[in-house]
């Protein structure tokens, strides 16, 4: 029904989704036989070899001493039953083994069936009271029917304990997953995290069989925003053709739907755009799986809407900042994308310098306002085709102070950073810049960063009065101006990563 497609880097979120914290799909029931005599091993295996419990077979593990048993138990934590002989190499060997399992390994799920040869040496009643043993019987009384009945009872008990523990772990994971997604700050990051949490909650470890898509639907059309796993590179029409009628109806009715091997999560409507996550699990979902999906899904819708609203506010803020920056650039007949490139350049240089993601984003948002003060310069000077006179150039230089005066009274981190950048991005490292003639570290780091990226964009870009410089000429210029116009450390970082700056320039034209 679903075609398997080549995966890209996004597939990493499916490759380690299962941490084996719990295994809700048991392939077989492991029974460990611990007895010094081969006869007991053979008798038990022959009696139980054809046993099927809940359509799963029994498999046997054989050891002949308590030490061997301890080694095996430390390796496997999914042994359902231990058939244990009381008479091992020492009188208390079996008792110590029980203590090791229950106390050292903290394993209370595995059922213990103790067989006693000489009850006078190890009284049955005393053992049952003092030890966490589930069944105890003399070997001479052990018949095939008794062995079969006891094993089935203990498998049923193990299954129930396993289910309870699995349910507890899953609920803990749902709570943990919910707290994790609340921290996400973009809808794409949030959805990727939701998909990752689903792979963990449902214990989906086979990345070649599962997949998820993040859908956006408007009144006009539908589009895929994220695709992972088997849906990598799938086209929207192919995706909709693969959907069952129930899924399509749920999309049209803006509802969630849980099927036998997949589910559709309706995240809600934001600004007339409807959002869905469709997830294919690659296996049949149990009733408990479906319940976990319902519980986790109920926590995601409100979180998603909040993230979308915050993202919308953030995008609006960015647009306002870019628009403010473009006002100054348009007055000097520059391209509007200059401020967007400067924003990306400044963030990249800040990160390469070692600033945090948060502070680098502040510089990214503030740097577009570096020439905001040009709004206070007359058109006669801004658009003069000839060389400016000394007096006119002094007026032009005042745009740094004007921009600072516009922004300086704000207490908002971005606008405060914008005030610094507007004021200092024309200062030079050797102290010959303006408006204050600051030098070296007297110039704020934000101003030193923006000075480099602003000049770089001016040199590499075509203007109405010039063609962009060749890259070898630009590199030579920065090498010559290292320690003069520009901070030498930042210049070295910039030149060492020049290819990444060129890539940004090529992407934002």
PDB file of C-alpha atoms in Angstrom, residues 345-355 363 429 440-441 443-453 478 481-483 485-498 501:
ATOM      1  CA  UNK A 345      25.763  37.209   7.891  1.00  0.00           C
ATOM      2  CA  UNK A 346      25.808  38.739  11.365  1.00  0.00           C
ATOM      3  CA  UNK A 347      24.203  35.685  12.977  1.00  0.00           C
ATOM      4  CA  UNK A 348      26.663  33.351  11.275  1.00  0.00           C
ATOM      5  CA  UNK A 349      29.678  35.422  12.354  1.00  0.00           C
ATOM      6  CA  UNK A 350      28.322  35.674  15.922  1.00  0.00           C
ATOM      7  CA  UNK A 351      27.927  31.899  16.110  1.00  0.00           C
ATOM      8  CA  UNK A 352      31.382  31.297  14.669  1.00  0.00           C
ATOM      9  CA  UNK A 353      32.784  33.702  17.272  1.00  0.00           C
ATOM     10  CA  UNK A 354      31.215  31.522  19.962  1.00  0.00           C
ATOM     11  CA  UNK A 355      28.144  33.461  21.048  1.00  0.00           C
ATOM     12  CA  UNK A 363      22.265  40.314  16.605  1.00  0.00           C
ATOM     13  CA  UNK A 429      39.202  49.254  14.924  1.00  0.00           C
ATOM     14  CA  UNK A 440      39.491  48.295  19.470  1.00  0.00           C
ATOM     15  CA  UNK A 441      37.389  46.826  22.301  1.00  0.00           C
ATOM     16  CA  UNK A 443      33.635  49.326  20.072  1.00  0.00           C
ATOM     17  CA  UNK A 444      30.884  46.973  21.162  1.00  0.00           C
ATOM     18  CA  UNK A 445      31.147  43.433  19.795  1.00  0.00           C
ATOM     19  CA  UNK A 446      27.819  43.917  17.984  1.00  0.00           C
ATOM     20  CA  UNK A 447      29.236  46.959  16.176  1.00  0.00           C
ATOM     21  CA  UNK A 448      32.452  45.120  15.250  1.00  0.00           C
ATOM     22  CA  UNK A 449      30.487  42.182  13.830  1.00  0.00           C
ATOM     23  CA  UNK A 450      28.102  44.352  11.818  1.00  0.00           C
ATOM     24  CA  UNK A 451      30.974  46.465  10.451  1.00  0.00           C
ATOM     25  CA  UNK A 452      32.460  43.376   8.779  1.00  0.00           C
ATOM     26  CA  UNK A 453      29.267  41.941   7.329  1.00  0.00           C
ATOM     27  CA  UNK A 478      39.812  42.329   4.381  1.00  0.00           C
ATOM     28  CA  UNK A 481      42.075  46.115   6.672  1.00  0.00           C
ATOM     29  CA  UNK A 482      42.624  43.535   9.429  1.00  0.00           C
ATOM     30  CA  UNK A 483      43.440  45.513  12.563  1.00  0.00           C
ATOM     31  CA  UNK A 485      39.059  48.938   9.847  1.00  0.00           C
ATOM     32  CA  UNK A 486      38.111  45.553  11.252  1.00  0.00           C
ATOM     33  CA  UNK A 487      38.615  43.553  14.452  1.00  0.00           C
ATOM     34  CA  UNK A 488      41.506  41.165  13.617  1.00  0.00           C
ATOM     35  CA  UNK A 489      40.051  38.170  15.471  1.00  0.00           C
ATOM     36  CA  UNK A 490      36.650  38.548  13.830  1.00  0.00           C
ATOM     37  CA  UNK A 491      38.321  39.099  10.469  1.00  0.00           C
ATOM     38  CA  UNK A 492      40.225  35.820  10.787  1.00  0.00           C
ATOM     39  CA  UNK A 493      37.014  33.976  11.708  1.00  0.00           C
ATOM     40  CA  UNK A 494      35.193  35.591   8.800  1.00  0.00           C
ATOM     41  CA  UNK A 495      37.869  34.694   6.245  1.00  0.00           C
ATOM     42  CA  UNK A 496      38.194  31.144   7.607  1.00  0.00           C
ATOM     43  CA  UNK A 497      34.494  30.598   6.951  1.00  0.00           C
ATOM     44  CA  UNK A 498      34.150  32.706   3.806  1.00  0.00           C
ATOM     45  CA  UNK A 501      29.049  33.629   3.793  1.00  0.00           C
TER      46      UNK A 501
END
